[in-house]
mmCIF file of C-alpha atoms in Angstrom:
data_model
loop_
_atom_site.group_PDB
_atom_site.id
_atom_site.type_symbol
_atom_site.label_atom_id
_atom_site.label_comp_id
_atom_site.label_asym_id
_atom_site.label_seq_id
_atom_site.Cartn_x
_atom_site.Cartn_y
_atom_site.Cartn_z
ATOM 1 C CA LEU A 1 126.484 28.819 165.489
ATOM 2 C CA ALA A 2 125.178 26.249 163.104
ATOM 3 C CA LYS A 3 122.745 23.789 164.683
ATOM 4 C CA THR A 4 122.919 20.261 163.458
ATOM 5 C CA THR A 5 120.185 17.676 163.049
ATOM 6 C CA GLN A 6 120.892 13.969 162.740
ATOM 7 C CA PRO A 7 118.824 10.817 163.160
ATOM 8 C CA ILE A 8 118.893 9.736 166.763
ATOM 9 C CA SER A 9 119.591 6.098 165.984
ATOM 10 C CA MET A 10 120.120 3.693 163.040
ATOM 11 C CA ASP A 11 120.416 -0.073 162.752
ATOM 12 C CA SER A 12 122.234 -1.903 159.996
ATOM 13 C CA TYR A 13 123.733 -5.309 159.290
ATOM 14 C CA GLU A 14 127.292 -6.360 158.897
ATOM 15 C CA GLY A 15 128.624 -5.955 155.352
ATOM 16 C CA GLN A 16 126.155 -3.232 154.350
ATOM 17 C CA GLU A 17 126.891 0.370 153.497
ATOM 18 C CA VAL A 18 125.602 2.845 156.039
ATOM 19 C CA ASN A 19 124.806 6.491 155.281
ATOM 20 C CA ILE A 20 124.211 9.032 158.039
ATOM 21 C CA THR A 21 122.955 12.428 156.999
ATOM 22 C CA CYS A 22 123.393 15.590 159.011
ATOM 23 C CA SER A 23 121.663 18.840 158.297
ATOM 24 C CA HIS A 24 123.353 22.142 159.127
ATOM 25 C CA ASN A 25 121.240 24.841 157.520
ATOM 26 C CA ASN A 26 123.134 27.818 159.015
ATOM 27 C CA ILE A 27 126.658 26.726 158.338
ATOM 28 C CA ALA A 28 129.154 29.614 157.974
ATOM 29 C CA THR A 29 130.948 30.176 154.723
ATOM 30 C CA ASN A 30 134.357 29.142 156.055
ATOM 31 C CA ASP A 31 133.272 26.190 158.213
ATOM 32 C CA TYR A 32 134.488 22.730 157.381
ATOM 33 C CA ILE A 33 132.198 19.826 158.198
ATOM 34 C CA THR A 34 133.749 17.325 160.570
ATOM 35 C CA TRP A 35 132.574 13.934 161.755
ATOM 36 C CA TYR A 36 133.579 12.165 164.927
ATOM 37 C CA GLN A 37 133.013 8.622 166.232
ATOM 38 C CA GLN A 38 132.596 7.736 169.849
ATOM 39 C CA PHE A 39 132.710 4.296 171.421
ATOM 40 C CA PRO A 40 131.285 3.644 174.914
ATOM 41 C CA SER A 41 133.507 4.884 177.736
ATOM 42 C CA GLN A 42 135.882 6.670 175.298
ATOM 43 C CA GLY A 43 136.273 10.166 174.055
ATOM 44 C CA PRO A 44 135.231 10.995 170.487
ATOM 45 C CA ARG A 45 137.759 10.584 167.709
ATOM 46 C CA PHE A 46 137.973 12.307 164.382
ATOM 47 C CA ILE A 47 136.838 10.327 161.303
ATOM 48 C CA ILE A 48 136.722 12.672 158.339
ATOM 49 C CA GLN A 49 136.358 16.264 157.314
ATOM 50 C CA GLY A 50 135.412 18.152 154.180
ATOM 51 C CA TYR A 51 134.383 21.468 152.762
ATOM 52 C CA LYS A 52 132.493 20.593 149.600
ATOM 53 C CA THR A 53 131.847 17.737 147.133
ATOM 54 C CA LYS A 54 133.315 14.422 148.176
ATOM 55 C CA VAL A 55 136.123 13.364 150.474
ATOM 56 C CA THR A 56 137.290 9.809 151.038
ATOM 57 C CA ASN A 57 139.785 8.286 153.444
ATOM 58 C CA GLU A 58 140.541 4.766 154.577
ATOM 59 C CA VAL A 59 137.630 4.781 157.035
ATOM 60 C CA ALA A 60 134.737 6.642 155.359
ATOM 61 C CA SER A 61 133.465 8.953 152.637
ATOM 62 C CA LEU A 62 131.859 12.308 153.124
ATOM 63 C CA PHE A 63 129.431 13.772 150.599
ATOM 64 C CA ILE A 64 128.627 17.486 150.729
ATOM 65 C CA PRO A 65 126.182 19.049 148.235
ATOM 66 C CA ALA A 66 126.816 22.401 146.648
ATOM 67 C CA ASP A 67 124.660 24.342 149.097
ATOM 68 C CA ARG A 68 126.553 22.765 152.024
ATOM 69 C CA LYS A 69 123.410 22.680 154.170
ATOM 70 C CA SER A 70 123.809 18.943 154.770
ATOM 71 C CA SER A 71 126.436 16.270 154.651
ATOM 72 C CA THR A 72 126.355 12.488 154.465
ATOM 73 C CA LEU A 73 128.841 10.201 156.151
ATOM 74 C CA SER A 74 129.156 6.891 154.300
ATOM 75 C CA LEU A 75 130.618 3.816 155.999
ATOM 76 C CA PRO A 76 131.337 1.059 153.490
ATOM 77 C CA ARG A 77 130.719 -2.575 154.502
ATOM 78 C CA VAL A 78 130.220 -1.995 158.195
ATOM 79 C CA SER A 79 131.235 -4.462 160.869
ATOM 80 C CA LEU A 80 130.176 -5.000 164.462
ATOM 81 C CA SER A 81 133.031 -2.767 165.570
ATOM 82 C CA ASP A 82 131.435 0.207 163.829
ATOM 83 C CA THR A 83 128.730 0.296 166.509
ATOM 84 C CA ALA A 84 129.220 3.705 168.024
ATOM 85 C CA VAL A 85 127.774 7.211 168.173
ATOM 86 C CA TYR A 86 128.575 9.476 165.255
ATOM 87 C CA TYR A 87 128.575 13.263 165.512
ATOM 88 C CA CYS A 88 128.698 15.828 162.753
ATOM 89 C CA HIS A 89 130.029 19.253 163.443
ATOM 90 C CA PRO A 90 130.474 22.399 161.313
ATOM 91 C CA ARG A 91 133.920 23.362 162.492
ATOM 92 C CA ASP A 92 134.023 26.547 164.582
ATOM 93 C CA ASP A 93 136.060 27.540 167.597
ATOM 94 C CA LYS A 94 133.514 26.423 170.186
ATOM 95 C CA ILE A 95 133.066 22.882 168.834
ATOM 96 C CA ILE A 96 129.504 22.389 169.977
ATOM 97 C CA PHE A 97 128.087 18.967 169.153
ATOM 98 C CA GLY A 98 124.558 17.810 168.643
ATOM 99 C CA LYS A 99 123.252 14.569 170.142
ATOM 100 C CA GLY A 100 124.733 12.451 167.428
ATOM 101 C CA THR A 101 123.492 9.264 165.765
ATOM 102 C CA ARG A 102 123.698 6.015 167.624
ATOM 103 C CA LEU A 103 124.569 3.372 165.035
ATOM 104 C CA HIS A 104 123.972 -0.236 165.953
ATOM 105 C CA ILE A 105 125.374 -2.941 163.680
ATOM 106 C CA LEU A 106 123.700 -6.301 163.826
ATOM 107 C CA PRO A 107 125.291 -9.629 162.885
ATOM 108 C CA ASP B 1 147.238 9.310 170.185
ATOM 109 C CA ALA B 2 147.365 12.941 171.109
ATOM 110 C CA GLY B 3 149.017 13.666 174.449
ATOM 111 C CA ILE B 4 146.060 14.464 176.633
ATOM 112 C CA THR B 5 145.827 13.294 180.192
ATOM 113 C CA GLN B 6 142.806 13.821 182.395
ATOM 114 C CA SER B 7 143.050 13.443 186.160
ATOM 115 C CA PRO B 8 141.558 11.919 188.131
ATOM 116 C CA ARG B 9 139.907 9.282 185.949
ATOM 117 C CA HIS B 10 137.339 8.504 188.604
ATOM 118 C CA LYS B 11 136.146 10.479 191.579
ATOM 119 C CA VAL B 12 133.381 10.197 194.152
ATOM 120 C CA THR B 13 132.669 13.302 196.155
ATOM 121 C CA GLU B 14 130.016 14.599 198.515
ATOM 122 C CA THR B 15 127.472 17.257 197.765
ATOM 123 C CA GLY B 16 128.694 20.751 198.604
ATOM 124 C CA THR B 17 132.398 20.002 198.335
ATOM 125 C CA PRO B 18 134.707 21.714 195.803
ATOM 126 C CA VAL B 19 136.123 19.523 193.012
ATOM 127 C CA THR B 20 138.851 20.282 190.511
ATOM 128 C CA LEU B 21 139.474 18.232 187.368
ATOM 129 C CA ARG B 22 142.648 18.596 185.444
ATOM 130 C CA CYS B 23 143.406 18.342 181.767
ATOM 131 C CA HIS B 24 147.060 18.248 180.747
ATOM 132 C CA GLN B 25 148.364 18.276 177.151
ATOM 133 C CA THR B 26 151.782 17.836 175.648
ATOM 134 C CA GLU B 27 150.789 18.953 172.107
ATOM 135 C CA ASN B 28 151.073 22.723 172.664
ATOM 136 C CA HIS B 29 147.642 23.175 171.156
ATOM 137 C CA ARG B 30 146.115 26.668 171.644
ATOM 138 C CA TYR B 31 142.500 25.626 172.280
ATOM 139 C CA MET B 32 141.288 23.518 175.149
ATOM 140 C CA TYR B 33 137.719 22.453 176.008
ATOM 141 C CA TRP B 34 135.708 20.884 178.783
ATOM 142 C CA TYR B 35 132.574 18.831 178.038
ATOM 143 C CA ARG B 36 130.172 16.806 180.062
ATOM 144 C CA GLN B 37 128.304 13.816 178.754
ATOM 145 C CA ASP B 38 125.103 12.435 180.145
ATOM 146 C CA PRO B 39 122.703 9.786 178.782
ATOM 147 C CA GLY B 40 120.347 11.356 176.262
ATOM 148 C CA HIS B 41 122.279 14.619 176.037
ATOM 149 C CA GLY B 42 125.363 13.849 174.027
ATOM 150 C CA LEU B 43 128.386 16.038 174.557
ATOM 151 C CA ARG B 44 127.748 19.485 175.973
ATOM 152 C CA LEU B 45 130.388 22.204 176.090
ATOM 153 C CA ILE B 46 131.012 23.627 179.522
ATOM 154 C CA HIS B 47 133.844 26.128 178.946
ATOM 155 C CA TYR B 48 136.640 26.481 176.497
ATOM 156 C CA SER B 49 139.970 28.329 176.323
ATOM 157 C CA TYR B 50 141.501 29.994 173.322
ATOM 158 C CA GLY B 51 144.803 30.825 174.982
ATOM 159 C CA VAL B 52 146.497 31.254 178.340
ATOM 160 C CA LYS B 53 144.171 33.161 180.632
ATOM 161 C CA ASP B 54 141.582 33.410 177.828
ATOM 162 C CA THR B 55 138.369 31.497 178.461
ATOM 163 C CA ASP B 56 134.757 31.626 177.441
ATOM 164 C CA LYS B 57 131.502 29.981 178.432
ATOM 165 C CA GLY B 58 129.901 27.125 176.621
ATOM 166 C CA GLU B 59 126.405 25.726 176.649
ATOM 167 C CA VAL B 60 126.189 24.578 180.268
ATOM 168 C CA SER B 61 128.631 26.754 182.287
ATOM 169 C CA ASP B 62 126.525 27.433 185.403
ATOM 170 C CA GLY B 63 128.156 25.885 188.503
ATOM 171 C CA TYR B 64 131.563 25.534 186.751
ATOM 172 C CA SER B 65 134.626 27.690 186.590
ATOM 173 C CA VAL B 66 137.887 27.188 184.638
ATOM 174 C CA SER B 67 141.359 28.422 184.713
ATOM 175 C CA ARG B 68 144.306 28.202 182.339
ATOM 176 C CA SER B 69 147.492 29.672 183.688
ATOM 177 C CA LYS B 70 149.750 27.863 181.224
ATOM 178 C CA THR B 71 149.335 26.361 177.817
ATOM 179 C CA GLU B 72 149.420 22.735 178.877
ATOM 180 C CA ASP B 73 146.884 22.767 181.717
ATOM 181 C CA PHE B 74 143.177 23.548 181.776
ATOM 182 C CA LEU B 75 141.381 23.149 185.117
ATOM 183 C CA LEU B 76 137.668 22.672 185.638
ATOM 184 C CA THR B 77 136.345 23.478 189.103
ATOM 185 C CA LEU B 78 132.994 22.718 190.610
ATOM 186 C CA GLU B 79 132.790 25.253 193.425
ATOM 187 C CA SER B 80 130.135 23.288 195.344
ATOM 188 C CA ALA B 81 129.329 20.016 193.735
ATOM 189 C CA THR B 82 125.710 18.973 193.286
ATOM 190 C CA SER B 83 124.216 15.623 192.326
ATOM 191 C CA SER B 84 123.176 17.061 188.942
ATOM 192 C CA GLN B 85 126.919 17.393 188.172
ATOM 193 C CA THR B 86 127.345 13.650 188.307
ATOM 194 C CA SER B 87 128.552 12.988 184.805
ATOM 195 C CA VAL B 88 131.473 11.978 182.588
ATOM 196 C CA TYR B 89 133.706 14.870 181.775
ATOM 197 C CA PHE B 90 135.874 15.067 178.686
ATOM 198 C CA CYS B 91 138.669 17.399 177.863
ATOM 199 C CA ALA B 92 139.613 18.189 174.278
ATOM 200 C CA ILE B 93 142.351 20.188 172.499
ATOM 201 C CA SER B 94 142.689 21.678 169.049
ATOM 202 C CA GLU B 95 144.493 24.215 166.989
ATOM 203 C CA PRO B 96 142.475 27.150 165.649
ATOM 204 C CA GLY B 97 141.262 26.981 162.080
ATOM 205 C CA GLU B 98 138.326 25.829 160.050
ATOM 206 C CA ASP B 99 139.987 22.564 159.027
ATOM 207 C CA THR B 100 141.572 21.346 162.216
ATOM 208 C CA GLU B 101 140.430 18.412 164.280
ATOM 209 C CA ALA B 102 139.932 18.092 167.977
ATOM 210 C CA PHE B 103 141.541 15.433 170.156
ATOM 211 C CA PHE B 104 139.759 14.121 173.203
ATOM 212 C CA GLY B 105 140.940 12.730 176.473
ATOM 213 C CA GLN B 106 139.729 9.487 178.011
ATOM 214 C CA GLY B 107 137.267 11.140 180.344
ATOM 215 C CA THR B 108 136.726 11.571 184.076
ATOM 216 C CA ARG B 109 133.825 9.877 185.727
ATOM 217 C CA LEU B 110 132.564 12.050 188.568
ATOM 218 C CA THR B 111 129.921 10.904 191.041
ATOM 219 C CA VAL B 112 128.447 13.365 193.534
ATOM 220 C CA VAL B 113 126.681 11.667 196.389
#
């Protein structure tokens, strides 16, 4: 099982771009990298997923270097509503999460 | 939203009593999971199921048992609840595969007094 390492917390201001990096040195060859967002008192929800290079959707971008030992979630122009905990997860059957990154957006 | 229902949503129970939490899905997903979430610990996997009657332990399985007698239901049982099991419990479902996402329920807040 790949262990993940993320910053425990980050602060940013509204309108800025936020990048959260996750390291997963032991990722398996077939594992996709998945990111989830969790608001207080709610279950996590899927944000984005990728295997290599760059993936973009309406919410975020995900950058994955060639060695796939890390990934970076990019949130463009954050707002107060982006305050949440963000988890990265190399996709496997057990879906074991790390402690996530607590992102706090300031006005 | 994916069809996942956790019941009860809130429960207060006494130390030493058995407690069963239920997760019900309407998506026919093969995999189901139980997590607990405590301040400072993030989400920790308790047990998961990869099919009817097929279950496996997660990171923090001691003191918990599970059962899955049909696709749509996954039960988590605390045989004899302890105060250390006071937590928020989340259920999740997914299909197998390296590129599939998991869907989470709204959580059950359990307090053991």
